[in-house]
Coordinates of C-alpha atoms in Angstrom, one line a residue:
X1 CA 30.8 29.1 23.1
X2 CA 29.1 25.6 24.0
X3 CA 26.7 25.2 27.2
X4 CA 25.9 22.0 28.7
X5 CA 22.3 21.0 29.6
X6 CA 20.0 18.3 31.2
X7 CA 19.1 15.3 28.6
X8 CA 15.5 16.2 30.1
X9 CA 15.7 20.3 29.2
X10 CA 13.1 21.5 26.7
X11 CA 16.3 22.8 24.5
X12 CA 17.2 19.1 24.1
X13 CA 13.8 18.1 22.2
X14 CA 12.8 22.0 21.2
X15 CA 14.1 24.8 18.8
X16 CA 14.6 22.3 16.2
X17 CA 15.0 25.2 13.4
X18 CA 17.6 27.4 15.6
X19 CA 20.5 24.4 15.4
X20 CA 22.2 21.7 13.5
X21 CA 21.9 18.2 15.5
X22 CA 23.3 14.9 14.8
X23 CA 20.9 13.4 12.7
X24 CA 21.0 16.7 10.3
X25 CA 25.0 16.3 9.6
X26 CA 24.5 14.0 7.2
X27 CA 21.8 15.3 5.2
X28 CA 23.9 19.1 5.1
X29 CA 27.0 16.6 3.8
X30 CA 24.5 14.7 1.1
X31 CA 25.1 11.2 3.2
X32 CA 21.6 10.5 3.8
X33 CA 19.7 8.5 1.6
X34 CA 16.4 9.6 3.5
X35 CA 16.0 12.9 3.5
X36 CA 17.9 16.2 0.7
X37 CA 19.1 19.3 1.9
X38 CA 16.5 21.0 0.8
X39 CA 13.9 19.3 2.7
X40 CA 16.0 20.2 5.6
X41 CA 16.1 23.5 4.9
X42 CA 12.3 23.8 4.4
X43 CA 11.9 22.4 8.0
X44 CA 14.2 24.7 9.5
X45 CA 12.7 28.0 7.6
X46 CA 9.0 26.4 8.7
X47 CA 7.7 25.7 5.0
X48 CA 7.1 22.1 5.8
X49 CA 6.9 20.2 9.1
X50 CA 8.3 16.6 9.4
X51 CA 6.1 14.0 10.5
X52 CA 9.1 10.9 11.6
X53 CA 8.0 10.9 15.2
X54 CA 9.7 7.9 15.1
X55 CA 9.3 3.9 14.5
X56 CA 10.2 0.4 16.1
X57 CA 14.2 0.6 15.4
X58 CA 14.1 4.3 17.0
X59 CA 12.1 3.1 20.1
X60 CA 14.3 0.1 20.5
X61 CA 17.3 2.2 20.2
X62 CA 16.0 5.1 23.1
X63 CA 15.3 1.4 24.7
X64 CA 18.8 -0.5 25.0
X65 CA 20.9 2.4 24.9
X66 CA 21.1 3.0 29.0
X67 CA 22.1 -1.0 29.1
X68 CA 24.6 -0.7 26.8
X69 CA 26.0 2.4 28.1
X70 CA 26.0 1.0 31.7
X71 CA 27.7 -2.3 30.4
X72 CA 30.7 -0.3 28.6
X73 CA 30.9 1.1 32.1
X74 CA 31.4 -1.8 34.2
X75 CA 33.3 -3.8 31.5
X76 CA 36.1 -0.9 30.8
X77 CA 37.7 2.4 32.6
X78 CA 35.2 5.1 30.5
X79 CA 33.1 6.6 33.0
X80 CA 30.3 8.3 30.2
X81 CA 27.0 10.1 30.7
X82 CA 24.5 11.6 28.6
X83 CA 25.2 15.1 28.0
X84 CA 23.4 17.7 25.8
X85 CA 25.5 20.5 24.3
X86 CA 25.2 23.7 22.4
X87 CA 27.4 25.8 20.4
X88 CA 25.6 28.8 19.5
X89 CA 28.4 30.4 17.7
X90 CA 28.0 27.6 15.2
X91 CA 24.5 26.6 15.6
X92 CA 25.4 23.3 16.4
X93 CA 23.2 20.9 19.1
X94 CA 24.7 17.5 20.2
X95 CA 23.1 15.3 21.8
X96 CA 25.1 12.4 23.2
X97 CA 24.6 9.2 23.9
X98 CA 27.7 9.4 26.3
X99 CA 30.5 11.4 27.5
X100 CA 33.9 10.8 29.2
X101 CA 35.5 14.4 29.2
X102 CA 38.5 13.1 31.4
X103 CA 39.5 10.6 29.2
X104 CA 38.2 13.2 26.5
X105 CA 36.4 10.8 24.5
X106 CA 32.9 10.5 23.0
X107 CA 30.3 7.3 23.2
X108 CA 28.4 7.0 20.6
X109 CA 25.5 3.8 20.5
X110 CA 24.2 2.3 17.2
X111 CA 21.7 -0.5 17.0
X112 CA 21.8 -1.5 13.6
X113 CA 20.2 -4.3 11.5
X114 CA 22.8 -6.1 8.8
X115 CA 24.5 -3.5 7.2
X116 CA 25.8 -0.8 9.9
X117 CA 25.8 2.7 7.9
X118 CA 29.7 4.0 9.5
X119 CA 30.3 6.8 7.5
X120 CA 26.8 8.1 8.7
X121 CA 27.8 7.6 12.1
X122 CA 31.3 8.9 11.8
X123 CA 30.2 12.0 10.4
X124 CA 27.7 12.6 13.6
X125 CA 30.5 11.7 15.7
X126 CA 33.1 14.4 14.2
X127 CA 30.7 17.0 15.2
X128 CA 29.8 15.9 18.5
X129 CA 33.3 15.6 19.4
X130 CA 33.9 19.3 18.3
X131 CA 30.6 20.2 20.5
X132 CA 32.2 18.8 23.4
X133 CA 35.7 19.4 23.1
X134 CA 36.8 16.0 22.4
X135 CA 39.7 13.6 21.5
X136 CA 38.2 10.7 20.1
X137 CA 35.0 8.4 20.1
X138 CA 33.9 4.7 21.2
X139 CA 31.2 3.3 18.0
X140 CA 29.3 0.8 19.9
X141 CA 27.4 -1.0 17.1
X142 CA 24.6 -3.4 19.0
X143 CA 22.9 -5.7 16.0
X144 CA 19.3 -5.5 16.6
X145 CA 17.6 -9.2 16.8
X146 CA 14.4 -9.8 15.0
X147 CA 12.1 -10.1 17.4
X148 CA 13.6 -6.8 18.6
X149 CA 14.1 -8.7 22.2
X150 CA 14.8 -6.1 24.9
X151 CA 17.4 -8.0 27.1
X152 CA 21.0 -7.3 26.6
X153 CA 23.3 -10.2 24.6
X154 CA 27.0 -9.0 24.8
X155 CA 27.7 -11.1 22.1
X156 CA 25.9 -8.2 19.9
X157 CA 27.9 -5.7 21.1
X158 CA 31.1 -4.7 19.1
X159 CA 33.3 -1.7 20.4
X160 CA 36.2 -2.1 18.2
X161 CA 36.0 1.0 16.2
X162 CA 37.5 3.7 17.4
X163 CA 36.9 7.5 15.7
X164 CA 39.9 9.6 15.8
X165 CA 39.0 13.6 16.0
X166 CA 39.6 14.9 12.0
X167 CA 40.4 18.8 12.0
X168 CA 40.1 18.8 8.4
X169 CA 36.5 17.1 7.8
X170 CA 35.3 19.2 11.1
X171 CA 36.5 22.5 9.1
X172 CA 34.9 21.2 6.0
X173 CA 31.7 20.7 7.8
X174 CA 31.7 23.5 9.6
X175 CA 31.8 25.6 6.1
X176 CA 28.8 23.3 5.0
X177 CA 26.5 24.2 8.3
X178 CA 27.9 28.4 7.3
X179 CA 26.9 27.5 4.1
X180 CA 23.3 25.5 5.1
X181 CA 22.5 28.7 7.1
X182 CA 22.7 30.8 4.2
X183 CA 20.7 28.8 2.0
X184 CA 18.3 28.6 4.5
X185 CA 18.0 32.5 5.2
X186 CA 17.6 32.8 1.2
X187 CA 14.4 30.1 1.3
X188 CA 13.3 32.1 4.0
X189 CA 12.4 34.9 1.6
X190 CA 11.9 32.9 -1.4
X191 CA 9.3 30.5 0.4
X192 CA 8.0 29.1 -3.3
X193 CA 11.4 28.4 -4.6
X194 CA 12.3 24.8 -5.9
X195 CA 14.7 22.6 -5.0
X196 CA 16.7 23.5 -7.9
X197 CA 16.4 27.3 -7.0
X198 CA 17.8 26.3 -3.4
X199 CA 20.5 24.4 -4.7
X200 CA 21.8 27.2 -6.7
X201 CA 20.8 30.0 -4.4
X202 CA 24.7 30.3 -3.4
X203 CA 26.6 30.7 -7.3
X204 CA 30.0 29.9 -6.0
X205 CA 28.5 26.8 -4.1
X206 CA 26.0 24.9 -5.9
X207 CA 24.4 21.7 -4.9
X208 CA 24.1 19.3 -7.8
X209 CA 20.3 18.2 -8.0
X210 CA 17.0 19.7 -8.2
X211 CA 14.7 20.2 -11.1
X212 CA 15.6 23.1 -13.2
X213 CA 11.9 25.6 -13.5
X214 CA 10.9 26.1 -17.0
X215 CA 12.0 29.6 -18.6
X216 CA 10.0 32.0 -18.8
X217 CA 11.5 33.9 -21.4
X218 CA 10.0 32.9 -24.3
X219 CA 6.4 34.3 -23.3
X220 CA 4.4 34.6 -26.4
X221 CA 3.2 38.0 -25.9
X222 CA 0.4 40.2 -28.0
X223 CA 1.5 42.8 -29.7
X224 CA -1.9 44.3 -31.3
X225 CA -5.0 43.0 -31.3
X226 CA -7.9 44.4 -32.8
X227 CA -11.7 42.5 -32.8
X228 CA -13.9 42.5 -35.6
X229 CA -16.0 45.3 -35.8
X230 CA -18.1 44.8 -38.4
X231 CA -20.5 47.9 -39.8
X232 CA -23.1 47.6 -42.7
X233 CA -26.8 49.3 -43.7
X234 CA -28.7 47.1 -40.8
X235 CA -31.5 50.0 -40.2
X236 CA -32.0 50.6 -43.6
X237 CA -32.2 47.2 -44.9
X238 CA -34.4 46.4 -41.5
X239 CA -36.8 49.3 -42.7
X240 CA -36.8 48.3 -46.2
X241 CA -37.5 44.7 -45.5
X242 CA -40.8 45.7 -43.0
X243 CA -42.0 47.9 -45.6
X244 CA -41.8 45.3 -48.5
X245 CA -42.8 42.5 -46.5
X246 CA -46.1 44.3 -45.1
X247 CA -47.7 44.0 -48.8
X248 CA -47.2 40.0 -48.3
X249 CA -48.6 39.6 -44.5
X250 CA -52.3 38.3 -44.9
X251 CA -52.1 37.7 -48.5
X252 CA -54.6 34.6 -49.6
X253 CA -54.7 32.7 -53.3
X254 CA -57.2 31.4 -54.8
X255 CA -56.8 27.6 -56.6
X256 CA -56.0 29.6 -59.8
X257 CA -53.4 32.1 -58.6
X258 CA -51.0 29.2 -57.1
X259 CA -48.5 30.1 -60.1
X260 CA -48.6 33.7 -58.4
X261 CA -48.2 32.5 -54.7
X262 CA -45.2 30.4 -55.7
X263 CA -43.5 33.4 -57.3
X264 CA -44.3 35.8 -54.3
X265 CA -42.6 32.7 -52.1
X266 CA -39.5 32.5 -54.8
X267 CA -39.2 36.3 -54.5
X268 CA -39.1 36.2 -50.8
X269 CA -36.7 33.3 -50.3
X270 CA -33.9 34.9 -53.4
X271 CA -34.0 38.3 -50.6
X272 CA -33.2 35.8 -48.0
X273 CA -30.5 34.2 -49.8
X274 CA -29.0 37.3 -50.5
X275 CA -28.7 38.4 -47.4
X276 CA -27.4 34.7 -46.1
X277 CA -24.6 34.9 -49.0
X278 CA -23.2 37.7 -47.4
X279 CA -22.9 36.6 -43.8
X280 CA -21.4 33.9 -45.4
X281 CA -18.9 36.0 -47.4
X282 CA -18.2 38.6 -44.3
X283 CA -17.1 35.8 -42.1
X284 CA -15.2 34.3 -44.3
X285 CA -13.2 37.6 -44.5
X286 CA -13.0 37.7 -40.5
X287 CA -11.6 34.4 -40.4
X288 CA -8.9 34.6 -42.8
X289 CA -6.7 36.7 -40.2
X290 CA -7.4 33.7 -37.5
X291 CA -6.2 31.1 -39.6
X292 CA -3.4 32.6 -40.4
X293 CA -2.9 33.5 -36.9
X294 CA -3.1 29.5 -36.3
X295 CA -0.5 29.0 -38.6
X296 CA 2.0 30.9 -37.6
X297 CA 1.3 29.7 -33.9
X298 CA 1.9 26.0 -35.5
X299 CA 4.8 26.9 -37.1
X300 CA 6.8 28.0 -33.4
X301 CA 5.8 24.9 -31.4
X302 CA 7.0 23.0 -34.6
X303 CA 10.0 24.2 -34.1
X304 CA 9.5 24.1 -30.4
X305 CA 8.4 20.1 -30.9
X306 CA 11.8 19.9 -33.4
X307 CA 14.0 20.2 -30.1
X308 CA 11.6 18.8 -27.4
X309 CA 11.3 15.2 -29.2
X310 CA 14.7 14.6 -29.4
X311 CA 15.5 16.0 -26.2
X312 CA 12.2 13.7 -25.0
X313 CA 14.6 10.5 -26.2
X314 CA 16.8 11.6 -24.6
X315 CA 15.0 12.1 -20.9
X316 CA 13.2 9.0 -21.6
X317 CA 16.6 7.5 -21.1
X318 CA 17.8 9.1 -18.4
X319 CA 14.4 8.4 -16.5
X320 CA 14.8 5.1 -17.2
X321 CA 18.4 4.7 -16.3
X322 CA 17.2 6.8 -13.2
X323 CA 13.9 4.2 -12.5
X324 CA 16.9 1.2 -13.0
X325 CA 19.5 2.7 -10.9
X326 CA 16.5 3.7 -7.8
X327 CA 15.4 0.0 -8.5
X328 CA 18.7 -1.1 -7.4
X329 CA 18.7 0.6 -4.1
X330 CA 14.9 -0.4 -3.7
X331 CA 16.2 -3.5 -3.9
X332 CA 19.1 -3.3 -1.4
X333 CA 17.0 -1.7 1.2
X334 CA 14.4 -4.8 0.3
X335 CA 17.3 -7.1 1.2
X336 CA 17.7 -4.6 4.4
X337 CA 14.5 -5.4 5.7
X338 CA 14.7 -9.0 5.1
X339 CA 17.8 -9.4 7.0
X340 CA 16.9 -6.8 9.6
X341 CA 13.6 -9.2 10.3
X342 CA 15.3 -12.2 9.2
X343 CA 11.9 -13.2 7.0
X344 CA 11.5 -16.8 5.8
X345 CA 11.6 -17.2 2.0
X346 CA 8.0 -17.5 1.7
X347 CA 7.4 -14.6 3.0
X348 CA 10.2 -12.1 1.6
X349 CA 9.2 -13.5 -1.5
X350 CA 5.7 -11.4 -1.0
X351 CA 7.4 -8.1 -0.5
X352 CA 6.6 -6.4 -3.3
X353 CA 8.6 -3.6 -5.2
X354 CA 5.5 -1.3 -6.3
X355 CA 6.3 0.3 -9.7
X356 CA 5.6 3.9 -7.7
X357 CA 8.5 3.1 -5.3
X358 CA 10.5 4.0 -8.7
X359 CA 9.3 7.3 -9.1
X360 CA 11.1 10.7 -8.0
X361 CA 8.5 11.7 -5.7
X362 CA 9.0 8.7 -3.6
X363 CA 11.2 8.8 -1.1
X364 CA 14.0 6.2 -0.1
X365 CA 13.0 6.7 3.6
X366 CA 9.0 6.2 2.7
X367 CA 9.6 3.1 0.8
X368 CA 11.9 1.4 3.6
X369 CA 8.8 2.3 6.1
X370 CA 6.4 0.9 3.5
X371 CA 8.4 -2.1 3.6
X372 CA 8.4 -2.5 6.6
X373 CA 4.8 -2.1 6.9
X374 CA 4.4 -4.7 4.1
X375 CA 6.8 -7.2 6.0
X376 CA 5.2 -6.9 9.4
X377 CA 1.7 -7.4 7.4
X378 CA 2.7 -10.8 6.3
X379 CA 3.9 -11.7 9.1
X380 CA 0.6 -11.1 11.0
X381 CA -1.3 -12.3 8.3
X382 CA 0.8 -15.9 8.9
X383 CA 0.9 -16.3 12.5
X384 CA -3.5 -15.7 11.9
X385 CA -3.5 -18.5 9.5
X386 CA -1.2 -21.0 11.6
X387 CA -3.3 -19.9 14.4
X388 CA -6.7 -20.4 12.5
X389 CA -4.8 -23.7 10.9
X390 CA -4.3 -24.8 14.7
X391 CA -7.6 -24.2 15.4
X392 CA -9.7 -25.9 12.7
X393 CA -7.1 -28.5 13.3
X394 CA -7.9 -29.2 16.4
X395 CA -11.8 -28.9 16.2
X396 CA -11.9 -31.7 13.7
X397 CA -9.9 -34.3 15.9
X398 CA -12.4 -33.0 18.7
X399 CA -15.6 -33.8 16.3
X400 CA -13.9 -36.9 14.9
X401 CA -13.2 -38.2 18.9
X402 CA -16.9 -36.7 19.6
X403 CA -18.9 -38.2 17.1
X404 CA -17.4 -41.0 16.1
X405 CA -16.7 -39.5 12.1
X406 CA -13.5 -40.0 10.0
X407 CA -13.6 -36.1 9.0
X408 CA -10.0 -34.8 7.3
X409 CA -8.5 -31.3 7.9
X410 CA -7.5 -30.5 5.1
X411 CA -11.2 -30.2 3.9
X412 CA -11.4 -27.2 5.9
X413 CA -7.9 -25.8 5.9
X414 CA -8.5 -24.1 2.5
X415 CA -11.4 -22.1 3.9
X416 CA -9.3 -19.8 5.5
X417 CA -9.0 -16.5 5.0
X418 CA -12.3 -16.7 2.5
X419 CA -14.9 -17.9 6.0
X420 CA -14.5 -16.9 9.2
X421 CA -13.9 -19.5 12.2
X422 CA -17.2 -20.1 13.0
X423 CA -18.5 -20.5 9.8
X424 CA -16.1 -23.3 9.5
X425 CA -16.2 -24.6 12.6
X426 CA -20.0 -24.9 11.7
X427 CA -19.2 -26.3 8.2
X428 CA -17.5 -29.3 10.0
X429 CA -19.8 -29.8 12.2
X430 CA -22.4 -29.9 9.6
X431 CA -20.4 -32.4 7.7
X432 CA -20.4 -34.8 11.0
X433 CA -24.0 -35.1 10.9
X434 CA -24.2 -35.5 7.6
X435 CA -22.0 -38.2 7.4
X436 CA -23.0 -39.8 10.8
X437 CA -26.9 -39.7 8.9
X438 CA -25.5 -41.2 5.9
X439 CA -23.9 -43.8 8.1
X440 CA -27.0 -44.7 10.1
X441 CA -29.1 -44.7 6.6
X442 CA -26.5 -47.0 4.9
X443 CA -26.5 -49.1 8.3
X444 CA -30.4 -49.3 8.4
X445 CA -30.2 -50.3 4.7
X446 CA -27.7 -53.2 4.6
X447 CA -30.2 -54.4 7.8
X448 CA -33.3 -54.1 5.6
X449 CA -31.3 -56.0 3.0
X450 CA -30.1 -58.7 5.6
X451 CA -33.8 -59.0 7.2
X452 CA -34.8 -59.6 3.7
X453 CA -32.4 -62.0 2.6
X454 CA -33.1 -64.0 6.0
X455 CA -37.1 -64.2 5.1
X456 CA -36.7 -64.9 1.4
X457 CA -34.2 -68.3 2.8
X458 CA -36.5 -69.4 5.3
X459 CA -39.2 -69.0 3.1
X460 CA -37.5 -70.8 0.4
X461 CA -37.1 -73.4 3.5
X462 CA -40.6 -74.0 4.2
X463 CA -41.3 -73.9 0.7
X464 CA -39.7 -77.1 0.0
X465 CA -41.0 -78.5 3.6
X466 CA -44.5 -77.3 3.6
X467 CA -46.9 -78.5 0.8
X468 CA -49.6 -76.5 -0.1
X469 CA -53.2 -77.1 1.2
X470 CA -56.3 -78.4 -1.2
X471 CA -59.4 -77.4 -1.5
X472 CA -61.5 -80.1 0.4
X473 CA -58.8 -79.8 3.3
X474 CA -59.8 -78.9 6.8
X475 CA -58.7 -76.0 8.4
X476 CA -57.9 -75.2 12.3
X477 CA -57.4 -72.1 14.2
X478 CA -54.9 -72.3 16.8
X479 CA -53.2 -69.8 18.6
X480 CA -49.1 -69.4 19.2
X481 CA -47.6 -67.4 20.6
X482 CA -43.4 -67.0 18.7
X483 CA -40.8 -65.5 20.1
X484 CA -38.4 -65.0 17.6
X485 CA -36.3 -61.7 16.1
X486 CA -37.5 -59.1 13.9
X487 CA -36.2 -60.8 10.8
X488 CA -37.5 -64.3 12.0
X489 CA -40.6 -63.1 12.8
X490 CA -40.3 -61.0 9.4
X491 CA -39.8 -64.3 7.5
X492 CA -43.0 -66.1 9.2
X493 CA -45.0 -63.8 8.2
X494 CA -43.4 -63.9 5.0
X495 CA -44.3 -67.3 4.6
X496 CA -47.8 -67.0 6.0
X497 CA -48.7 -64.6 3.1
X498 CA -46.8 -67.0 0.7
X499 CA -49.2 -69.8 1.5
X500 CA -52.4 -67.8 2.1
X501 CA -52.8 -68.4 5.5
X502 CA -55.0 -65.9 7.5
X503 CA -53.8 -64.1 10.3
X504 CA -53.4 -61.3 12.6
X505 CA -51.4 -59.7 15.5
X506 CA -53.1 -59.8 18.7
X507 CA -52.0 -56.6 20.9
X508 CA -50.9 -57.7 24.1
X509 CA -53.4 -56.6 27.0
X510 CA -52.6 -53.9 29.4

């Protein structure tokens, strides 16, 4: 008997574990390539709890599906709403994204990126369409753009499949939620089974897959075991020895009796070796029991090692054919991602394929998220260099205009990602002054070198004019006063020193 409730009732979103919805019907039919029927199972029977509370292509489904719906609507006869249905006689819950129950058929909304999974989606669709009753159903398949843009484009909409009710693949799946149930009722009460337990819980329907548990039938058991116990004359020997030794305690020798004190010490030290020999001897006995035990523990796991190593060759091979074959679809759901975020070259060339994603443990539906994650990194990571590339960009034009310097960005662009901003934008304006100092220093030198080079030709000038004075000649003071330029008035006193004539500078009076 099927019930029909609000989108909005908790039964829509709650009691996960009482019911088979949509997104379990191809996991139960070993469709999905996210998820086994035996981590379905373990949700249902509360051994594990899934943690999807969705991503970015989920949200931008929940988001576009009411547009599309409402297009459909207005652009054909179907009249569908969201409905909720469930069939407790078969444990089934379907959730619809629309309904038309006079024209008896079933809407069913897909955004997808590249590669549209239909048998997936014709599988969900044969069991809503038994929920509700139905004829057939509308696949509208909306291809999600990259920049996941939320305003309808009919040009991504394609309605032109249309799903036919199947009688025959609804009883086959029907039998495989009868049979789900069961399995599930068994891991209820076998909580630490393994997936290969679950998968061959039911004899007459076994799921291929799983990891076969190690046998436990060849248990190395023991049979008798006895400890040394080890018995011999302890107190006697103990009472002996005190008695004997007693005479020795205290005993002194003279210079003379050394030959006596080293036979008392070779007397003493033969007892000791006596008794040492036998230890020796006794354990030697204990031990020969233990060694042979050792041997004959060898001698099973060499024949255990004669069957393991060639059966090791042999799952060496099949790992690796597994790793090569998992590569493959690593790959394809690499080339997913690209295309469902339409990534440049130089950046789908940096999604990397981990050598973990290859391992058993990993799951399909972890790596694609990983992906993902990777993909939308890079991304970031770009548009915060082209921003920071903008930036520097544009403060070294500003500097350049500012200052007056010939600076180049490209001095500066390969800071980035190794400085922050600032520290950059400091560098370059460190480098302005620096090179608007060495400007003003090479200035002020070729001046000093000009100034020069005007004194030294104006000397050479006066030189030629001016002959020097002699001893008996008069001299005059007289007082001028020159306006000239720096360098001219560099030069005359160039030439004043050059022919030894006495002067000064008189300060002007304030």
């Amino acid at each position: 008997m099927s019930s029909l409730l609000q989108r909005d009732e908790p039964n829509v979103t709650e009691n996960r574990h009482k019911y088979v919805g949509g997104s379990d019907v191809p996991v139960i039919l070993g469709l999905s390539k996210f998820k086994t029927q035996y981590e379905l199972a373990s949700e249902k029977v509360g051994i594990t709890k899934s943690d999807f509370q969705g991503n970015e292509y989920t949200a931008y489904g929940h988001a576009m599906e009411p547009q599309i719906r409402e297009y459909i609507n207005l652009t054909t006869d179907y009249e569908f709403v969201e409905t909720s249905t469930i069939d407790e006689e078969n444990s089934i819950r379907a959730n619809t994204d629309g309904v038309d129950y006079d024209a008896k058929t079933l809407l069913e909304i897909k955004t997808h990126g590249a590669v549209p999974t239909i048998e997936v989606y014709k599988a969900q669709m044969q069991a809503y369409m038994f929920a509700n009753g139905l004829e057939q159903g509308v696949l509208a398949l909306y291809e999600r753009p990259a920049d996941f843009n939320l305003e309808f484009d009919a040009k991504r909409l394609d309605t032109s499949i249309i799903v036919k009710r199947d009688d025959d693949f609804i009883k086959n799946l029907l039998h495989e939620i009868e049979l789900f149930w069961k399995r599930c009722d068994w891991l209820s009460n076998n909580r630490g089974a393994s997936e290969w337990d679950y998968n061959n819980c039911l004899p007459e329907n076994i799921i291929p897959g799983g990891k076969r548990p190690m046998a436990t039938e060849l248990e190395v058991k023991t049979v008798k075991f006895e400890p040394a116990v080890i018995e011999f004359n302890y107190e006697e020997i103990e009472k002996q020895l005190e008695e004997n030794l007693k005479k020795y305690e205290g005993l002194t020798f003279t210079e003379k009796e050394a030959k006596e004190c080293n036979k008392v010490i070779a007397d003493l030290r033969k007892g000791k070796r006596l008794v040492d020999q036998y230890r020796v001897k006794t354990k030697k006995q204990l031990t020969e029991p233990i060694k042979e035990f050792e041997a004959l523990t060898k001698k099973l796991n060499e024949k255990f090692d004669s069957v393991i190593d060639p059966l090791l060759e042999q799952s060496k091979d099949f790992d690796e054919k597994q790793r090569e074959e998992k590569r493959i679809k690593v790959e394809g759901i690499r080339n997913q991602v690209i295309d469902d975020l339409q990534l440049a070259d130089e950046i789908a060339d940096q999604l990397v394929i981990e050598d973990r994603f290859l391992n058993k443990s990993t799951t399909l539906k972890s790596i694609e998220e990983e992906l993902h994650e990777q993909a939308n990194a890079i991304i970031a990571q770009k548009l915060t260099e082209e921003t920071q590339k903008e930036l520097i960009k544009q403060h070294v034009e500003i500097t350049n205009l500012k200052l007056g310097t010939e600076l180049l960005e490209s001095s500066y662009i390969h800071l980035i990602g190794h400085k922050e901003n600032d520290e950059i934008k400091q560098i370059i304006e460190d480098d302005a002054k620096n090179a608007i100092n060495q400007l003003e220093q090479k200035r002020e030198k070729e001046l000093k070198e000009k100034r020069m080079a005007g004194a030294e030709k104006m000397h050479n000038e006066f030189k030629q004019e001016i002959k020097p004075p002699t001893e008996d000649e008069e001299q005059f003071i007289e007082v001028y006063e020159v306006v000239g330029t720096e360098s001219q008035l560099d030069a005359l006193e160039a030439f004043m020193k050059q022919n030894n004539m006495t002067f000064k500078i008189v300060e002007e009076e304030k």
